[in-house]
């Protein structure tokens, strides 16, 4: 198929409002908009102003009413528990409606927040959709975060209700969620009214009388009673959810997503970007705690009338490196979406892809990768073994959907390895120098998006409009700052090279080195510290903390290093994958006192670096190099 990308993109550029108005025709609205886009609202404008709708209705009810009641909506495949279960659209609607009614019984109403702290179980998806049904705003917290991180989110979102599970299951380890939840609530001034707890048989949590309710028992009873509740109309501009993501400090940013624009963008993407038809099986192998899980495990496939797959397992070890192939063949997956790190993990265990011979992958038409740059080796390996197009596409929690990709639904564009291809309609992507001037083709600079952002992107940060402007809009007036650096070539292809802030990407998970530094600095023996992301073959990057101890500390450096590793795990969580702490004598700095993080990263990665002209004392770099070499951490030595 010849690509129609150029016509479609030009179409959008010529008349953006008409473009999105046409796309909005694929969504059911209770009341139409008075303005497709109103530039006078919010920091940069709002989409579908005046319209009313309901996201849950669009995900479930309309498919039940119009021809898909018996079609699978959600397939749950959990190798860690040995469970497989399919919910049709009709069954999922019953579950969601019952859970929404239970939430209402506990006083949750439109605009209230509900925090969801759950592993990859169907009840997590149901809880999200139940919130959408009654106009409550969900905030899902990834299970790999520790109590302190959970507490920060509870304090900021002020949820009336928490929906949690007793535990999550990591290979070989039961992660008890309930004690973490109890600890988080104890750390907060704000107290939720109630907690719905899903008791999983792998670990039965103790309950706080008067606050905790057994979700399983309540659901059994509610379904027996036939308890339901109708969809509550919400404004297109009302928040659907808040998703916290790493910022440059320990205080995460609460990315807000609206109802209307979000649905329009996601629905458009399913057909035009991913090339998936209603009725097909779409599998995003991510976690509901991340944006990919929100958009492409829950909302987009259901808005599209496709079948979504919820996989509670890993690419390797549950039980082997053939797990992804089993799932694809068993459930006839058409399109798989995951992070490159998952494929690196499979390649490491099974470089010749021997497990593939056990399965038929005839249903698979494409693999989409995101979350971090798809390194050419991994991309080419995946393409070779799968024999389908492998598409790198670039996006952020903030945007909620793809900024640049190769829209297969419009006909595949030629792939340039290392590039996430071209901007999607809605995004006018440009590269600016630090002074805000456009740079020439192939010149590295700050990647920005000309305002307004398209439907689906964040309109603000939760209760932090000024921080929103400061973080994204002020530096380059008229543009959204992505905090990614890269280039655009003469064909308009985008190459994303690095973050311009202190965010690192560990196994496709976005983490703030600033937040880790705050934790290290809180240790009584630490005078100063710097956390850098060093290159890792499997996870892309790994955090490494360099710490200087206070003078007079006589404890063994190794003991302090171990304590620091434990502290980050306790304060941020296992997801930080913080396993490298190195006590050093001094940190390299510029004469003005700025820590030379980039230079230390180059040393650790074994790449050549230029001695910074402004360095205070060059000898310190030699000391750092020796320390890292002592830990086996420089590839150069
Ligand atoms: N609850 C509790 N702990 C969790 C968790 C969860 N939901 N998810 C991860 N963790 C823990 C892990 O068990 C691990 O703990 P450990 O230090 O005791 O081993 C730690 O957090 C780090 O997790 P992770 O970085 O995911 O490493 P891993 O070794 O468990 O798995 C991969 C590595 C590559 C297999 C895995 O990250 C993966 O499948 N990634 C690709 C898909 C993806 O998640 N993408 C995200 C956005 S698209
Ligand atoms: P998150 O908000 O967790 O989705 O992380 C967003 C960040 O991950 C981006 O700002 C990029 O730095 C990085 N990222 C995501 N997808 C890609 C990609 N395809 N190529 C390069 N970097 C990516």
mmCIF file of C-alpha atoms in Angstrom, residues 20 27 29 46-48 53 55-56 59 128-129 132 138 236-241 256-269 291-296 298-301 303 395 397-401 454-459:
data_model
loop_
_atom_site.group_PDB
_atom_site.id
_atom_site.type_symbol
_atom_site.label_atom_id
_atom_site.label_comp_id
_atom_site.label_asym_id
_atom_site.label_seq_id
_atom_site.Cartn_x
_atom_site.Cartn_y
_atom_site.Cartn_z
ATOM 1 C CA UNK A 20 -9.904 16.743 14.454
ATOM 2 C CA UNK A 27 -16.732 8.997 19.090
ATOM 3 C CA UNK A 29 -21.054 12.479 22.191
ATOM 4 C CA UNK A 46 -8.684 23.247 25.071
ATOM 5 C CA UNK A 47 -10.245 20.779 22.648
ATOM 6 C CA UNK A 48 -13.955 20.088 22.091
ATOM 7 C CA UNK A 53 -19.546 12.571 26.642
ATOM 8 C CA UNK A 55 -15.319 7.554 28.110
ATOM 9 C CA UNK A 56 -16.650 4.317 29.619
ATOM 10 C CA UNK A 59 -15.256 1.925 25.530
ATOM 11 C CA UNK A 128 -10.162 2.520 35.737
ATOM 12 C CA UNK A 129 -13.253 2.133 33.562
ATOM 13 C CA UNK A 132 -14.561 6.840 33.937
ATOM 14 C CA UNK A 138 -8.366 7.814 38.574
ATOM 15 C CA UNK A 236 -14.956 16.751 27.138
ATOM 16 C CA UNK A 237 -12.508 18.952 29.028
ATOM 17 C CA UNK A 238 -13.088 17.280 32.414
ATOM 18 C CA UNK A 239 -10.164 15.182 33.662
ATOM 19 C CA UNK A 240 -10.340 11.448 33.047
ATOM 20 C CA UNK A 241 -7.201 10.676 34.970
ATOM 21 C CA UNK A 256 -3.820 15.421 33.571
ATOM 22 C CA UNK A 257 -5.721 13.791 30.724
ATOM 23 C CA UNK A 258 -9.105 15.021 29.549
ATOM 24 C CA UNK A 259 -12.011 12.885 28.336
ATOM 25 C CA UNK A 260 -12.881 14.204 24.875
ATOM 26 C CA UNK A 261 -9.594 14.944 23.132
ATOM 27 C CA UNK A 262 -8.084 11.798 24.611
ATOM 28 C CA UNK A 263 -10.728 9.578 23.022
ATOM 29 C CA UNK A 264 -10.497 11.298 19.660
ATOM 30 C CA UNK A 265 -6.708 10.976 19.451
ATOM 31 C CA UNK A 266 -6.546 7.378 20.673
ATOM 32 C CA UNK A 267 -9.336 6.186 18.392
ATOM 33 C CA UNK A 268 -7.623 7.860 15.424
ATOM 34 C CA UNK A 269 -4.328 6.200 16.286
ATOM 35 C CA UNK A 291 1.082 5.675 30.139
ATOM 36 C CA UNK A 292 1.428 2.925 27.533
ATOM 37 C CA UNK A 293 -0.784 0.776 29.739
ATOM 38 C CA UNK A 294 -3.364 3.534 30.171
ATOM 39 C CA UNK A 295 -3.578 4.338 26.490
ATOM 40 C CA UNK A 296 -2.986 0.991 24.805
ATOM 41 C CA UNK A 298 -7.106 0.020 28.440
ATOM 42 C CA UNK A 299 -8.546 2.905 26.472
ATOM 43 C CA UNK A 300 -7.536 2.797 22.808
ATOM 44 C CA UNK A 301 -8.251 -0.872 22.002
ATOM 45 C CA UNK A 303 -12.588 2.614 22.103
ATOM 46 C CA UNK A 395 6.052 9.571 22.788
ATOM 47 C CA UNK A 397 3.516 10.355 29.352
ATOM 48 C CA UNK A 398 2.613 13.990 28.737
ATOM 49 C CA UNK A 399 1.354 13.434 25.199
ATOM 50 C CA UNK A 400 -0.539 10.204 25.899
ATOM 51 C CA UNK A 401 -0.017 9.020 22.354
ATOM 52 C CA UNK A 454 -3.160 18.019 19.595
ATOM 53 C CA UNK A 455 -6.085 16.334 21.342
ATOM 54 C CA UNK A 456 -4.957 13.740 23.889
ATOM 55 C CA UNK A 457 -2.002 15.728 25.227
ATOM 56 C CA UNK A 458 -1.905 17.133 28.729
ATOM 57 C CA UNK A 459 -3.736 20.437 29.219
#
